[in-house]
mmCIF file of C-alpha atoms in Angstrom:
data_model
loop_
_atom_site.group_PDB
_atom_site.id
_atom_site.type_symbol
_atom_site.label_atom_id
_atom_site.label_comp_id
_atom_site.label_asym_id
_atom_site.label_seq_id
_atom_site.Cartn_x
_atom_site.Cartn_y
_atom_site.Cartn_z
ATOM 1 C CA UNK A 376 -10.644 -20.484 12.571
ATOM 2 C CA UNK A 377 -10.243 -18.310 15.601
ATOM 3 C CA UNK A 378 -10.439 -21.682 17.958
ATOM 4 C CA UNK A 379 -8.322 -23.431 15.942
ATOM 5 C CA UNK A 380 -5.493 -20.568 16.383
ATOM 6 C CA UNK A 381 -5.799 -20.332 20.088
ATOM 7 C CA UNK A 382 -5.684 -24.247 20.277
ATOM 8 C CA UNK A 383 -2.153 -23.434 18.854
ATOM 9 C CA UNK A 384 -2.916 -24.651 15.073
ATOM 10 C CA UNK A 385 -1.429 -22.499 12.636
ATOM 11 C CA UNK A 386 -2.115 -24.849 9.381
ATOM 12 C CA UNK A 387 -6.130 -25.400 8.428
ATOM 13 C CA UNK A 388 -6.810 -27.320 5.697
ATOM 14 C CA UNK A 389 -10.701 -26.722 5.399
ATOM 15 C CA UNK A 390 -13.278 -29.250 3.812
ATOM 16 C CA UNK A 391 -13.677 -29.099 -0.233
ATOM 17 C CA UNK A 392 -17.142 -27.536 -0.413
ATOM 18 C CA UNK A 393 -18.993 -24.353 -1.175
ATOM 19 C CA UNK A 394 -19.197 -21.674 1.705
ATOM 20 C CA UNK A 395 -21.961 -19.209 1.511
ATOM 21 C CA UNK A 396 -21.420 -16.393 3.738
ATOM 22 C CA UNK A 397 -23.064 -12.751 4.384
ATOM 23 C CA UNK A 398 -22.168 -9.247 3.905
ATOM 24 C CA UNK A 399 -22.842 -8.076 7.334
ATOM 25 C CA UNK A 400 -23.449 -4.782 5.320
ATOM 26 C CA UNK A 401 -23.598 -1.676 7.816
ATOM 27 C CA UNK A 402 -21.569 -3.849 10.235
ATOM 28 C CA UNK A 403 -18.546 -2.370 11.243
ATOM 29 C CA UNK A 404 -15.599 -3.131 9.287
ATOM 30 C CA UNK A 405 -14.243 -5.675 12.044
ATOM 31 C CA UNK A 406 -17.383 -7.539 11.833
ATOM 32 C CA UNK A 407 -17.714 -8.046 8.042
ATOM 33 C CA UNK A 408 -16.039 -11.236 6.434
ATOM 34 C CA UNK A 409 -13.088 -14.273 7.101
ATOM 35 C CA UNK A 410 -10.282 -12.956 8.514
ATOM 36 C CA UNK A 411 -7.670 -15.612 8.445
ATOM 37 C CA UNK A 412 -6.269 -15.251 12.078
ATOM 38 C CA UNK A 413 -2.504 -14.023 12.945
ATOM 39 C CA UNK A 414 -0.005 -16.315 12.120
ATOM 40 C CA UNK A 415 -2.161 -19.554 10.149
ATOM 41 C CA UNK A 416 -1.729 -20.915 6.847
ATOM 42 C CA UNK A 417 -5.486 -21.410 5.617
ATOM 43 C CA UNK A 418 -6.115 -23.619 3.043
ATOM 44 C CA UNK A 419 -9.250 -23.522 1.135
ATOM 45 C CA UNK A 420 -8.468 -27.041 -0.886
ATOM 46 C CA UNK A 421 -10.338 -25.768 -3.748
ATOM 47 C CA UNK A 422 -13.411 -24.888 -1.995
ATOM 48 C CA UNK A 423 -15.113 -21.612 -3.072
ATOM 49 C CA UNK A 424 -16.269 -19.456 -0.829
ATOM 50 C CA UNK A 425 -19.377 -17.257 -2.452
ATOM 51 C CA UNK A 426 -21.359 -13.691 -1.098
ATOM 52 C CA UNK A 427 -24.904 -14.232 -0.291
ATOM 53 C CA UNK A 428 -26.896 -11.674 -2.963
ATOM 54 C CA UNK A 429 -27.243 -8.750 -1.010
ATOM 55 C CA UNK A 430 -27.751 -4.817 -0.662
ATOM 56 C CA UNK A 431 -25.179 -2.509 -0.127
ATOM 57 C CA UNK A 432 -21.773 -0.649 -1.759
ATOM 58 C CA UNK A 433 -19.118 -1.469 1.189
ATOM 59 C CA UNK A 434 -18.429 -5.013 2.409
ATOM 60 C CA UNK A 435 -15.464 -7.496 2.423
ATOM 61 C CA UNK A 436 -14.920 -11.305 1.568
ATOM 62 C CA UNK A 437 -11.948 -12.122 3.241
ATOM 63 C CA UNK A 438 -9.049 -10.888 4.361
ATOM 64 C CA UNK A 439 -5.408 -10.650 6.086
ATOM 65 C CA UNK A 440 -5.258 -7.440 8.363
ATOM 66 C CA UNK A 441 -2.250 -6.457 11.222
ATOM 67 C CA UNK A 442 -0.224 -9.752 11.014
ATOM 68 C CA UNK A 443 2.585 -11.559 10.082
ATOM 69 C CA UNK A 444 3.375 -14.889 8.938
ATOM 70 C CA UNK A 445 -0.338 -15.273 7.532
ATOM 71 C CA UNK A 446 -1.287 -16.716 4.392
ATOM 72 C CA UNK A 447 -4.733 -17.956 2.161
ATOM 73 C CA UNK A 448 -4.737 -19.994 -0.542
ATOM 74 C CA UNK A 449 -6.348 -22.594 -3.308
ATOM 75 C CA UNK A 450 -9.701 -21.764 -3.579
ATOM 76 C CA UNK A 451 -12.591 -19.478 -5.238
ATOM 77 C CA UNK A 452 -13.537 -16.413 -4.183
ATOM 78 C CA UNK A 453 -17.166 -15.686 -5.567
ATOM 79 C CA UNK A 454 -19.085 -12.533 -5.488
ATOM 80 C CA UNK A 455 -22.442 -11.570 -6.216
ATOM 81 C CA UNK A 456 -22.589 -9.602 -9.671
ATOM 82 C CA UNK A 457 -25.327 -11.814 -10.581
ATOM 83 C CA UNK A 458 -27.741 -11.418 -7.639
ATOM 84 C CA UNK A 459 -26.765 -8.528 -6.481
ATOM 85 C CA UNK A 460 -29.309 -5.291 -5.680
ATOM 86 C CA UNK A 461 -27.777 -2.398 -7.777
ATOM 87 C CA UNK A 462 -30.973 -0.306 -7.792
ATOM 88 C CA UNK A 463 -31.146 -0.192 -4.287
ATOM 89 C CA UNK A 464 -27.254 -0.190 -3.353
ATOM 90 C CA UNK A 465 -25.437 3.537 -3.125
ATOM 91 C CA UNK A 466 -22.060 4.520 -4.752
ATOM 92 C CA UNK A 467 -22.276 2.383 -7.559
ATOM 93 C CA UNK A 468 -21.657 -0.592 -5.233
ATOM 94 C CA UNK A 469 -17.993 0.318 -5.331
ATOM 95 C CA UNK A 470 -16.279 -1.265 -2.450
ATOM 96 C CA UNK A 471 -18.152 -5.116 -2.468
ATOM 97 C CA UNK A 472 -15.016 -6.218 -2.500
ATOM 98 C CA UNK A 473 -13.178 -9.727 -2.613
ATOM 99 C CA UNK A 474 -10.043 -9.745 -1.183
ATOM 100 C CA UNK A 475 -7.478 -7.774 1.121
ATOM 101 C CA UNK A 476 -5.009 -7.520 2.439
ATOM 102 C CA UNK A 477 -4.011 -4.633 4.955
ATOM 103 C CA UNK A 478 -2.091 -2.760 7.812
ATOM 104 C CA UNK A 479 0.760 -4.371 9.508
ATOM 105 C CA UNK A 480 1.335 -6.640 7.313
ATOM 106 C CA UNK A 481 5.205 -9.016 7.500
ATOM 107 C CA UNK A 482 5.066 -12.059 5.452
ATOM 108 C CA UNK A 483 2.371 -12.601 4.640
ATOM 109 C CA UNK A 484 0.774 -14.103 1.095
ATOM 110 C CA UNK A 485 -2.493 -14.548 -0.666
ATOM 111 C CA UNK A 486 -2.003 -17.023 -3.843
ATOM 112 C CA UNK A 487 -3.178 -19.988 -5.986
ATOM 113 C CA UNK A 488 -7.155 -18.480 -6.038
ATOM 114 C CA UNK A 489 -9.781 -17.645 -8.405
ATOM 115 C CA UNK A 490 -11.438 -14.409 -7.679
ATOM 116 C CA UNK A 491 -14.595 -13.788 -9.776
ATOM 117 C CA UNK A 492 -18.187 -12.239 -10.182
ATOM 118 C CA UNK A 493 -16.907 -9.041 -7.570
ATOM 119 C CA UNK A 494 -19.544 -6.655 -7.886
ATOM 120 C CA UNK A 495 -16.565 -4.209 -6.638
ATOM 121 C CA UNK A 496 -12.738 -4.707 -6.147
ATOM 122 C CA UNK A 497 -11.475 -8.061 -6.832
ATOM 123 C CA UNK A 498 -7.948 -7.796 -5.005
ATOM 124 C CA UNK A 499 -6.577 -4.690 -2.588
ATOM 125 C CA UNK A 500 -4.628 -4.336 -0.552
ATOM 126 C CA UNK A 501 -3.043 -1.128 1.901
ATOM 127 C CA UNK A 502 -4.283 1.011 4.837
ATOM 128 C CA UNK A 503 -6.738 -0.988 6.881
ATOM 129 C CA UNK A 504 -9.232 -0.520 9.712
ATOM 130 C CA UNK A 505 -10.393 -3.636 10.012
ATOM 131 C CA UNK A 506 -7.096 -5.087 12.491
ATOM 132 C CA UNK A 507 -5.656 -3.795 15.842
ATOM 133 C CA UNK A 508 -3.730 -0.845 14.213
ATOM 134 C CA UNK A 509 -5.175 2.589 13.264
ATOM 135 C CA UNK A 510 -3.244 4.019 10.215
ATOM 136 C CA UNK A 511 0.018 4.999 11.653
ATOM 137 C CA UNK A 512 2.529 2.987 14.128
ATOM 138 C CA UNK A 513 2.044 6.375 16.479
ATOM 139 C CA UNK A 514 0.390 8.980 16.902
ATOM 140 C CA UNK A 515 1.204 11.286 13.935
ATOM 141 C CA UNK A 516 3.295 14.581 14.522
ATOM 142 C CA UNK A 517 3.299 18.121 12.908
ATOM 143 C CA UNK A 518 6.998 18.683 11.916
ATOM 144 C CA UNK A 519 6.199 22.647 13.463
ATOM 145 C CA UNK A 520 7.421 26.366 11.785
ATOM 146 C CA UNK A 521 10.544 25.664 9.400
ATOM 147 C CA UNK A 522 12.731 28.692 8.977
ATOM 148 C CA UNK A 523 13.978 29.804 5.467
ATOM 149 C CA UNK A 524 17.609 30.356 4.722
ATOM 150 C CA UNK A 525 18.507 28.020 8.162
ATOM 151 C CA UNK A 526 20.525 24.300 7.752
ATOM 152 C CA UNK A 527 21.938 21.926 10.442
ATOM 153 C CA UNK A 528 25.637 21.164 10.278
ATOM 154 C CA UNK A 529 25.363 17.121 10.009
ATOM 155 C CA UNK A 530 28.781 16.837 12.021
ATOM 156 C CA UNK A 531 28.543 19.363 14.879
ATOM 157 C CA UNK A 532 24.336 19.778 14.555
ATOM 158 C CA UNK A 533 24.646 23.284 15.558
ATOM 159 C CA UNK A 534 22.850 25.801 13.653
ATOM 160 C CA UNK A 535 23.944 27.261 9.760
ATOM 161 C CA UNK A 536 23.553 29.918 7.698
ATOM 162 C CA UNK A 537 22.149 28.471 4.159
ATOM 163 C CA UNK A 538 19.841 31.117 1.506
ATOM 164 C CA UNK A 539 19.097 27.462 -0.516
ATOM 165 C CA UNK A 540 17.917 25.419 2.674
ATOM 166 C CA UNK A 541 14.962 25.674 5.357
ATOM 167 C CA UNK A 542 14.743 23.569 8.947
ATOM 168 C CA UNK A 543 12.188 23.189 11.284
ATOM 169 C CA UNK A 544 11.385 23.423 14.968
ATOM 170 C CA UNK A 545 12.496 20.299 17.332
ATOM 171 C CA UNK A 546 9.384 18.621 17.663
ATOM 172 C CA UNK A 547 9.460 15.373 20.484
ATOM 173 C CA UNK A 548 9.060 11.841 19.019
ATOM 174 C CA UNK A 549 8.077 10.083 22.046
ATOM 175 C CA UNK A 550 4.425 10.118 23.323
ATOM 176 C CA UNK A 551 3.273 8.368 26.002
ATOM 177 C CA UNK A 552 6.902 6.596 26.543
ATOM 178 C CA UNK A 553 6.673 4.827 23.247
ATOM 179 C CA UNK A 554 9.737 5.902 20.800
ATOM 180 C CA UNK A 555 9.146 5.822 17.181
ATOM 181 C CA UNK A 556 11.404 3.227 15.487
ATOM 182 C CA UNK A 557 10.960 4.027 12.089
ATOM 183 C CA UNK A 558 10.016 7.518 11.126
ATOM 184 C CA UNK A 559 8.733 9.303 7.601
ATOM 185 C CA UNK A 560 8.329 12.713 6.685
ATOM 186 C CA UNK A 561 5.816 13.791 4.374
ATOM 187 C CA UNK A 562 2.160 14.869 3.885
ATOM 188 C CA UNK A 563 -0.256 13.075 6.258
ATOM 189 C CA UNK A 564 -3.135 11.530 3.427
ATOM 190 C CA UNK A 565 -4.825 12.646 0.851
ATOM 191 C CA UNK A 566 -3.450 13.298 -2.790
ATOM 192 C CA UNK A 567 -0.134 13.810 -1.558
ATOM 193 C CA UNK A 568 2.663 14.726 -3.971
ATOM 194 C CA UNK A 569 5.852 16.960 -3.845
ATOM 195 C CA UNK A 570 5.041 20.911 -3.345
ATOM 196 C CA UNK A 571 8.423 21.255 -1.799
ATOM 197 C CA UNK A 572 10.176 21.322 -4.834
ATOM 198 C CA UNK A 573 12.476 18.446 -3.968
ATOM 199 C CA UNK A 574 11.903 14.965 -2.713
ATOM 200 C CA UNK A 575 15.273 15.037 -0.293
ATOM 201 C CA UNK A 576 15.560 16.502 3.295
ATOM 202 C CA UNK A 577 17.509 15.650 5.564
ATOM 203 C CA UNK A 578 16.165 14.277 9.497
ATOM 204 C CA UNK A 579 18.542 15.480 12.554
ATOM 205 C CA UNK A 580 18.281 13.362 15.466
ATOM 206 C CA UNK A 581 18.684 14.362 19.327
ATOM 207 C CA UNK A 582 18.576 12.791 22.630
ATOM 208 C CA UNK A 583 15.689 13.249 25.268
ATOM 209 C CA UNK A 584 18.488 16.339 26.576
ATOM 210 C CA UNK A 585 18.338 17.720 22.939
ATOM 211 C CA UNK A 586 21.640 16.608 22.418
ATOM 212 C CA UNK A 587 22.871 15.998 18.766
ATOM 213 C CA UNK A 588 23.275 12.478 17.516
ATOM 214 C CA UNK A 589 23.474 12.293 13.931
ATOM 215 C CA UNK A 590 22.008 13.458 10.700
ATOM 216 C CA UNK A 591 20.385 11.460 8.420
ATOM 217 C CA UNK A 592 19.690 11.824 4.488
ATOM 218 C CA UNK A 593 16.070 10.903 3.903
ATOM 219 C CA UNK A 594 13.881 11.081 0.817
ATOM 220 C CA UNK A 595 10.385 12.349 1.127
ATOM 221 C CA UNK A 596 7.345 9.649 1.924
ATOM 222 C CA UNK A 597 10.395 7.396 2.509
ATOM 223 C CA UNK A 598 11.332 5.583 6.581
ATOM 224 C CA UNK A 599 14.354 6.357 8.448
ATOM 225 C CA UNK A 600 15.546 4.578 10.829
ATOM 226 C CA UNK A 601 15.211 6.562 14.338
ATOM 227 C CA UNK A 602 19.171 5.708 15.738
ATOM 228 C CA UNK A 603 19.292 4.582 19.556
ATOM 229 C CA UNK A 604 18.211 7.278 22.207
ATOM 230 C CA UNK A 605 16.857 9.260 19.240
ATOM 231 C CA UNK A 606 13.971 11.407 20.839
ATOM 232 C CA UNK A 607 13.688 14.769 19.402
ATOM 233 C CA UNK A 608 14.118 15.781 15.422
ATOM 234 C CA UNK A 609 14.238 18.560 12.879
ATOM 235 C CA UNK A 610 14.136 18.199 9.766
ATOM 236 C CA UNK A 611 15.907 20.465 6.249
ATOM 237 C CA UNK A 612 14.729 20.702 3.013
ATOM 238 C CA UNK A 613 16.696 21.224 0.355
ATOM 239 C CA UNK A 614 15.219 23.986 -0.691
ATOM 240 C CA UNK A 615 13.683 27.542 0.385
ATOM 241 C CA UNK A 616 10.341 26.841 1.587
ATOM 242 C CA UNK A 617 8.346 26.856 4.398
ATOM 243 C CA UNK A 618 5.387 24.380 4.319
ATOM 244 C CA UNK A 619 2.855 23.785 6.601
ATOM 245 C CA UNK A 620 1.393 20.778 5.626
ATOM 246 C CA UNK A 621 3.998 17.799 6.838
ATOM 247 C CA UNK A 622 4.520 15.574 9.507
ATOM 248 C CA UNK A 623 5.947 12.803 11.107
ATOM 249 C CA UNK A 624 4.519 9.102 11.131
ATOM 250 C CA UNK A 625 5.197 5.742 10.039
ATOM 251 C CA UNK A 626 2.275 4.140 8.253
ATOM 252 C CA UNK A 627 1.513 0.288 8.817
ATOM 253 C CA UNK A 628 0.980 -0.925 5.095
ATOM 254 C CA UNK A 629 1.655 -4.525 4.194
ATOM 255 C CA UNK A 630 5.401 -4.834 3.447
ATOM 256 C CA UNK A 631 7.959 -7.675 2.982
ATOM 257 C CA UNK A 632 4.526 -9.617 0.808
ATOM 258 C CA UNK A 633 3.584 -11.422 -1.734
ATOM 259 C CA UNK A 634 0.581 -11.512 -4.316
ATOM 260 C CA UNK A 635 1.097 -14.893 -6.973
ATOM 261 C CA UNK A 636 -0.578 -16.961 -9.425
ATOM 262 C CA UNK A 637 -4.357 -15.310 -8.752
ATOM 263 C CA UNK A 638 -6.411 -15.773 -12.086
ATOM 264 C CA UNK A 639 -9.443 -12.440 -11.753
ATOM 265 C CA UNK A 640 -12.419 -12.401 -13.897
ATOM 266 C CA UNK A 641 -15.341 -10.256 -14.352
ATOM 267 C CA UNK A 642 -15.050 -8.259 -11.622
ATOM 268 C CA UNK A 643 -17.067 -4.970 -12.059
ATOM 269 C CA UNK A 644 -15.200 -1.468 -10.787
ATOM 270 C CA UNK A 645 -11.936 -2.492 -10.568
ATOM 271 C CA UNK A 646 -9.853 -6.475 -11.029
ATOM 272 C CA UNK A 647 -6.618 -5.359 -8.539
ATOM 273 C CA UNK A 648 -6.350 -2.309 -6.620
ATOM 274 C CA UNK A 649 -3.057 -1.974 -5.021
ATOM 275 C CA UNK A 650 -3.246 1.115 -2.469
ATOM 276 C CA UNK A 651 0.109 2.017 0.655
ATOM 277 C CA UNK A 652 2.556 -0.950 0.602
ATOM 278 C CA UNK A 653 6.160 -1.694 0.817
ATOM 279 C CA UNK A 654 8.469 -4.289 -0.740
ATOM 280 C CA UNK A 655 5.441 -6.515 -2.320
ATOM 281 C CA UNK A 656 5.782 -8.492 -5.203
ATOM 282 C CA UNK A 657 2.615 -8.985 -8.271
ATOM 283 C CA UNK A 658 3.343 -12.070 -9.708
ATOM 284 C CA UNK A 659 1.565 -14.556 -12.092
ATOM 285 C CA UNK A 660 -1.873 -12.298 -11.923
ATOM 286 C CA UNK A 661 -4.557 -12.811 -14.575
ATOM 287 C CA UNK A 662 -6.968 -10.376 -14.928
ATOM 288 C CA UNK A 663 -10.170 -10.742 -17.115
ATOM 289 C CA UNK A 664 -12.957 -8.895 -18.162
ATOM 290 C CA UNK A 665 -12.822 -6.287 -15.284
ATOM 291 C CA UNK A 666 -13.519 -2.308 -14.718
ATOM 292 C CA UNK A 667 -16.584 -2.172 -16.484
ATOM 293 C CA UNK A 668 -18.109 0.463 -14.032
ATOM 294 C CA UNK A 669 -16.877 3.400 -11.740
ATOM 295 C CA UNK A 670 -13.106 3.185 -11.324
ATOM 296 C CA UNK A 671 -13.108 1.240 -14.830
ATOM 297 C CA UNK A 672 -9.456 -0.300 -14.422
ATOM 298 C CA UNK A 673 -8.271 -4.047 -14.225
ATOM 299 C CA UNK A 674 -5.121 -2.821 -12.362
ATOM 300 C CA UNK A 675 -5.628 1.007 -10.550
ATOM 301 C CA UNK A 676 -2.587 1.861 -8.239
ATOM 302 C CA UNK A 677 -3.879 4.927 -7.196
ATOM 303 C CA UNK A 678 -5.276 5.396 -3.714
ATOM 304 C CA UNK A 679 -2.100 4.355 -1.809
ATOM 305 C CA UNK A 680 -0.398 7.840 -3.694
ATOM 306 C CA UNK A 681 3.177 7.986 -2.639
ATOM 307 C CA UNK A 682 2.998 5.125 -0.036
ATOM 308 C CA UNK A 683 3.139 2.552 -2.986
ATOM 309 C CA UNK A 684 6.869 2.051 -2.747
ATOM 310 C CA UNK A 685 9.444 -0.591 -4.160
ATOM 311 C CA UNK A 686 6.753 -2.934 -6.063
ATOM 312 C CA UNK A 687 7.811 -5.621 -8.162
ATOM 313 C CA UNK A 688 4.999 -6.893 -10.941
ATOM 314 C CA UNK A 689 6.075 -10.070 -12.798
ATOM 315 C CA UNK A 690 4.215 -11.867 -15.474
ATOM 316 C CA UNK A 691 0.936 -9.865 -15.224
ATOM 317 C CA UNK A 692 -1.294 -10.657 -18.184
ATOM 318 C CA UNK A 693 -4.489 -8.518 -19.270
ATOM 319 C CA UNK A 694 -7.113 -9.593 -21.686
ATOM 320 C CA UNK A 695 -10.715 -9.251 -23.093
ATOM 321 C CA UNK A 696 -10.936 -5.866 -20.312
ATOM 322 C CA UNK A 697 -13.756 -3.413 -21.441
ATOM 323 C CA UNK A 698 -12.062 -0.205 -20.272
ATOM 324 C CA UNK A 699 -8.945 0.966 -18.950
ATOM 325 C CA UNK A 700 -6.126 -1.908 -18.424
ATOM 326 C CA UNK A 701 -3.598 -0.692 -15.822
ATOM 327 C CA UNK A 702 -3.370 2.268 -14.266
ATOM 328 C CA UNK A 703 -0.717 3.881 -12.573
ATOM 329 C CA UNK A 704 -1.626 7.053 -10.098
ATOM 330 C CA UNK A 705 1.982 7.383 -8.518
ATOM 331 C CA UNK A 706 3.671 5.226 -6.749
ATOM 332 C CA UNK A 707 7.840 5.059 -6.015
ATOM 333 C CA UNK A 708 10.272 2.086 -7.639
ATOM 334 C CA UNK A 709 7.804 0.373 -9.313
ATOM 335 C CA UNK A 710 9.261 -2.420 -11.387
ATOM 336 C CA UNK A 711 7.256 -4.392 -14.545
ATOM 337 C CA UNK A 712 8.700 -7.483 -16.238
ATOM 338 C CA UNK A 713 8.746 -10.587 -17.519
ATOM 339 C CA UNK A 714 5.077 -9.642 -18.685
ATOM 340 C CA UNK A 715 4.391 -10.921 -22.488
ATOM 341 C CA UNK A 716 1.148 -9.992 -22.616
ATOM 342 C CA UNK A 717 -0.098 -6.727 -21.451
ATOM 343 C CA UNK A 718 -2.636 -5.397 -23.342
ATOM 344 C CA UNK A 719 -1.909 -1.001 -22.124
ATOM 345 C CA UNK A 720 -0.250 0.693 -19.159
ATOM 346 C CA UNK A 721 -0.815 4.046 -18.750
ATOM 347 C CA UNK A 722 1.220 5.922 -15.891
ATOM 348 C CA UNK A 723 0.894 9.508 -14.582
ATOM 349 C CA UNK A 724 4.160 11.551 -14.261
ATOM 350 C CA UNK A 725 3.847 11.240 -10.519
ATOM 351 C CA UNK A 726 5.040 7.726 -10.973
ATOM 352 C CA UNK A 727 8.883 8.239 -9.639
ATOM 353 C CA UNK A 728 11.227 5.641 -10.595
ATOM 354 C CA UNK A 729 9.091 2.988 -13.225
ATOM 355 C CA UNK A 730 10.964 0.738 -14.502
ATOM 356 C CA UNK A 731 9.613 -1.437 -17.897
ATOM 357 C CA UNK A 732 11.291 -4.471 -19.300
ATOM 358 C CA UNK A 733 11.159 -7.629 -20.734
ATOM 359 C CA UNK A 734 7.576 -6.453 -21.493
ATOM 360 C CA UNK A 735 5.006 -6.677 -24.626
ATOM 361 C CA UNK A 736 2.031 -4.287 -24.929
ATOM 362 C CA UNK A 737 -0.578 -4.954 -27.571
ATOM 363 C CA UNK A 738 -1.878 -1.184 -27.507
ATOM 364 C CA UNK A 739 0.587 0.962 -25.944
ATOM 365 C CA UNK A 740 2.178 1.810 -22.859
ATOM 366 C CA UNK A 741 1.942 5.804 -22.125
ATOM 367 C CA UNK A 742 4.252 7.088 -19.717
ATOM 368 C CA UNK A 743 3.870 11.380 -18.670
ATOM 369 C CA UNK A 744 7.475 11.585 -18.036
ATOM 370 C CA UNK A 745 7.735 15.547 -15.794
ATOM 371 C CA UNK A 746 11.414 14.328 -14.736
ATOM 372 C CA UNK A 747 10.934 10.965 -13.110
ATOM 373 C CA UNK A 748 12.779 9.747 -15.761
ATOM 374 C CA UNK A 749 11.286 6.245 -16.751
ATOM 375 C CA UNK A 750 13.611 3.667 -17.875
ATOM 376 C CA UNK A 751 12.524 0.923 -20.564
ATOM 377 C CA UNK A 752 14.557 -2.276 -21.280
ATOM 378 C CA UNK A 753 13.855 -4.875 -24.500
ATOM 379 C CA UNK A 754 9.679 -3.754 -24.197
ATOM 380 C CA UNK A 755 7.899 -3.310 -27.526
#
């Protein structure tokens, strides 16, 4: 595939037949399965492409990482439930998964396959190490001290008096010559959330003099755009505190992609595990007969925390699943319709913005509201 791509192809069409490959397990994560290269169309043509039975919790099938314009389709994605060494494998062979994709993603699509008999993850997709990127577009910056009761006048950017409103230090955005384009303000990783109190702040922009440029209204977890010449910022909270714990990056998560018509079945710790993305849309997913072990959810959006952001899912449908049906951790603007037959949904409070309709649960859909406010529309 690689020779193909630097021979300038950027469609494969690859002979119907079935491909049995390794799990490199213990290889590092660059080495293990089919990436489909930057910028091709692969076609499977209804080949399947099945996991040699091996030992081991942490191994990939294929996947998209870092590009743009990239897609993989029509085909069978097998795993190795069947022949696979549990006794011998650690972590509950969690992460033998099928399917990803990850990083700087633009574009990009994965549709029109089968994905089957995963001893792990069937489908994921979100932070990546397996591309050219590490986590974050740059190198990730400590917003410094804020001050309580101080503000920034958005017009002049001098200094205000405010007892409801704490700014920080001017910390520089450019390292090494390389601006940031797009900046976010938040907690690094981890669990994440909102101690602050508030999801707004607002991000004041200066030139490499310190000069004032403009002020910018920003939500927490959420980009900005850094304006022209922008070099140094500060940023307010709308509120009295003075954490410690945020910074500035801009994480490369899959955005502006698409998941559709992807039938999963009998996959064993968890069908689809969306993690960080942007602007991605779900839509015509099966899933069968998955989370019987460990994470125990057909659908778990959980890992990406507040990087899950602006998500449409569109005629999901669950059946004939042992254990937990869909999952929601947190997550910002997710939207679920046009979906007749969901069997549950159950979402955590730190879900900010779900929107419901045109939906049908079997069970029940259980919503922890703690002021998110979660709108429903014609779902029963």
């Amino acid at each position: 595939l690689n020779d193909k791509r630097e021979q300038g192809y950027n469609h494969v069409v690859m002979y119907k037949a079935l491909y049995v490959i390794n799990a490199n397990e213990g290889a590092s994560k660059k080495e293990q399965g089919i990436r489909v290269p930057n910028g091709m169309d692969l076609d499977l043509n209804g080949s399947t492409i099945k996991l040699n039975a091996h030992t081991g919790c942490a191994t990939i099938m294929m996947y998209i990482a870092d590009s743009e314009d990239t897609h993989l389709h029509n085909g069978i994605i097998e795993g190795d439930y069947f022949a696979h060494d549990y006794a011998n494998s650690a972590s509950n062979s969690e992460w033998v998964s099928g399917v990803e994709m990850g990083g700087k993603c633009k574009y990009c699509s994965i549709h029109d396959l089968v994905i089957k008999d995963i001893t792990g993850y069937g489908l994921q997709n979100g932070l990546s190490q397996r591309g050219e990127y590490s986590y974050t577009e740059y190198q990730v910056r400590g917003t410094g001290v804020f001050t309580r009761g101080i503000d920034i006048d958005q017009i002049t950017g001098e200094e205000i008096a405010n007892k409801y409103r704490s700014t920080s230090e001017m910390i520089n955005l450019w390292i090494g010559g390389v601006p940031y384009k797009y900046v976010s303000c938040s907690r690094y990783l981890g669990y994440q959330g909102n101690a602050l109190g508030t999801w707004n702040m607002i991000l004041h922009f200066y030139d490499k003099d310190k000069k004032f440029i403009k002020s910018v209204n920003a939500h927490k977890y959420h980009r900005v755009r850094v304006p022209d010449g922008g070099w140094y910022v500060r940023t307010t909270i709308l509120n009295n505190i003075a954490p410690t714990n945020q910074s500035y990056q801009y994480f490369n998560v899959p955005t502006h992609c698409e998941f559709k018509n992807i039938q999963i079945d009998n996959v064993r710790c968890v069908g689809c595990a969306p993690s960080q993305m942007k602007d991605i849309l779900f839509e015509n997913i099966e899933i069968s007969n998955s989370g019987q072990a460990s994470a125990n959810c057909a659908l778990d959006a959980e890992d990406g925390w507040d990087g899950m952001q602006d998500v449409t899912f569109r005629n999901m449908i669950f059946h004939d699943n042992p254990l937990n049906n869909w999952l929601v951790c947190a997550g910002h603007n997710f939207i679920i319709e046009d979906s007749p037959n969901i069997t549950a949904i159950y979402a955590w409070g730190r879900c900010k913005g779900l929107v419901v309709k045109n939906t049908h649960a079997s069970q029940k859909i259980y919503v922890e509201d703690k002021g998110n406010i979660p709108r429903f529309y014609n779902t029963t």
